[in-house]
Amino acid sequence: MAEAASAEGETGPCVAALVYVYDHAARDLSKRLVTTFHEHHELSLTTLHVHLDHGSCMEVSVLKGDGAAVRGMAERVIAERGVRHGRAVVIPVRDEDGESTASGRPGPSGHHHHPHDDEPE
């Protein structure tokens, strides 16, 4: 499996893992984070929340969409007052020919062009 690192200015569809640790007691931080995720709901696929200790939480959010929008949202979250550490790993979404896919999302049927174990090839 190839490892991919996204260039700062790369555009097109991508997936990303946004990982950040924050002070759960920071004034209104949870509310600000929820607002950010709601404002960019089309980018957010899921979030895992972990309590690390009495004062710290870690969240891992999986994002998908246009590279510039994903990086912008990640930068906004990481820059929030009360976020202690943060990093986004952004991976371009490519088709079988190495081209950027049109949207990076499956079509209306949910099909995403590769067989699953229970499907014939």
PDB file of N, CA and C in Angstrom, residues 6 10 14 18 29 33 38 41 57 73 79 81 83-84 92-93 97 107 116-117:
ATOM      1  N   SER A   6      -0.379  14.803   1.237  1.00  0.00           N
ATOM      2  CA  SER A   6      -0.983  15.822   0.401  1.00  0.00           C
ATOM      3  C   SER A   6      -0.158  17.095   0.398  1.00  0.00           C
ATOM      4  N   GLU A  10      -2.667  21.255  -3.116  1.00  0.00           N
ATOM      5  CA  GLU A  10      -3.334  20.274  -3.971  1.00  0.00           C
ATOM      6  C   GLU A  10      -4.849  20.432  -3.873  1.00  0.00           C
ATOM      7  N   CYS A  14     -10.662  14.490  -1.650  1.00  0.00           N
ATOM      8  CA  CYS A  14      -9.743  13.822  -0.727  1.00  0.00           C
ATOM      9  C   CYS A  14     -10.519  13.215   0.428  1.00  0.00           C
ATOM     10  N   LEU A  18      -8.714  13.859  10.807  1.00  0.00           N
ATOM     11  CA  LEU A  18      -8.403  15.020  11.636  1.00  0.00           C
ATOM     12  C   LEU A  18      -8.357  14.546  13.080  1.00  0.00           C
ATOM     13  N   LEU A  29     -15.704  25.755  24.168  1.00  0.00           N
ATOM     14  CA  LEU A  29     -15.003  25.069  23.087  1.00  0.00           C
ATOM     15  C   LEU A  29     -15.874  23.988  22.459  1.00  0.00           C
ATOM     16  N   LEU A  33     -16.826  23.825  18.530  1.00  0.00           N
ATOM     17  CA  LEU A  33     -16.495  22.686  17.683  1.00  0.00           C
ATOM     18  C   LEU A  33     -17.748  22.113  17.024  1.00  0.00           C
ATOM     19  N   HIS A  38     -21.198  21.372  12.258  1.00  0.00           N
ATOM     20  CA  HIS A  38     -22.526  21.559  11.647  1.00  0.00           C
ATOM     21  C   HIS A  38     -22.444  22.455  10.416  1.00  0.00           C
ATOM     22  N   HIS A  41     -21.143  20.137   7.565  1.00  0.00           N
ATOM     23  CA  HIS A  41     -21.677  18.783   7.694  1.00  0.00           C
ATOM     24  C   HIS A  41     -21.426  17.930   6.452  1.00  0.00           C
ATOM     25  N   CYS A  57      -9.659  15.513  26.164  1.00  0.00           N
ATOM     26  CA  CYS A  57     -10.373  14.624  25.255  1.00  0.00           C
ATOM     27  C   CYS A  57      -9.642  14.608  23.927  1.00  0.00           C
ATOM     28  N   MET A  73     -11.375  23.434   6.969  1.00  0.00           N
ATOM     29  CA  MET A  73     -12.097  23.031   8.172  1.00  0.00           C
ATOM     30  C   MET A  73     -11.123  22.512   9.234  1.00  0.00           C
ATOM     31  N   ALA A  79      -7.095  25.485  15.158  1.00  0.00           N
ATOM     32  CA  ALA A  79      -6.793  26.840  15.638  1.00  0.00           C
ATOM     33  C   ALA A  79      -7.680  27.291  16.797  1.00  0.00           C
ATOM     34  N   ARG A  81      -9.167  28.074  20.306  1.00  0.00           N
ATOM     35  CA  ARG A  81      -8.580  28.228  21.639  1.00  0.00           C
ATOM     36  C   ARG A  81      -9.036  27.047  22.497  1.00  0.00           C
ATOM     37  N   VAL A  83      -7.778  23.892  21.922  1.00  0.00           N
ATOM     38  CA  VAL A  83      -7.259  22.711  21.229  1.00  0.00           C
ATOM     39  C   VAL A  83      -5.757  22.707  21.446  1.00  0.00           C
ATOM     40  N   ARG A  84      -5.266  21.663  22.109  1.00  0.00           N
ATOM     41  CA  ARG A  84      -3.854  21.614  22.508  1.00  0.00           C
ATOM     42  C   ARG A  84      -2.955  21.084  21.400  1.00  0.00           C
ATOM     43  N   PRO A  92      -5.365  12.330  -1.198  1.00  0.00           N
ATOM     44  CA  PRO A  92      -6.155  12.544  -2.411  1.00  0.00           C
ATOM     45  C   PRO A  92      -6.922  11.273  -2.791  1.00  0.00           C
ATOM     46  N   VAL A  93      -8.122  11.443  -3.308  1.00  0.00           N
ATOM     47  CA  VAL A  93      -8.930  10.319  -3.777  1.00  0.00           C
ATOM     48  C   VAL A  93      -8.710  10.199  -5.279  1.00  0.00           C
ATOM     49  N   ASP A  97      -7.142   4.823 -12.622  1.00  0.00           N
ATOM     50  CA  ASP A  97      -6.154   5.346 -13.555  1.00  0.00           C
ATOM     51  C   ASP A  97      -5.275   6.429 -12.936  1.00  0.00           C
ATOM     52  N   GLY A 107     -21.924   7.234  -5.874  1.00  0.00           N
ATOM     53  CA  GLY A 107     -23.135   7.729  -6.530  1.00  0.00           C
ATOM     54  C   GLY A 107     -24.376   7.466  -5.691  1.00  0.00           C
ATOM     55  N   HIS A 116     -16.837  -6.171  -3.129  1.00  0.00           N
ATOM     56  CA  HIS A 116     -16.736  -6.553  -1.722  1.00  0.00           C
ATOM     57  C   HIS A 116     -16.625  -8.062  -1.679  1.00  0.00           C
ATOM     58  N   ASP A 117     -16.264  -8.620  -0.539  1.00  0.00           N
ATOM     59  CA  ASP A 117     -16.062 -10.072  -0.425  1.00  0.00           C
ATOM     60  C   ASP A 117     -17.295 -10.872  -0.838  1.00  0.00           C
TER      61      ASP A 117
END
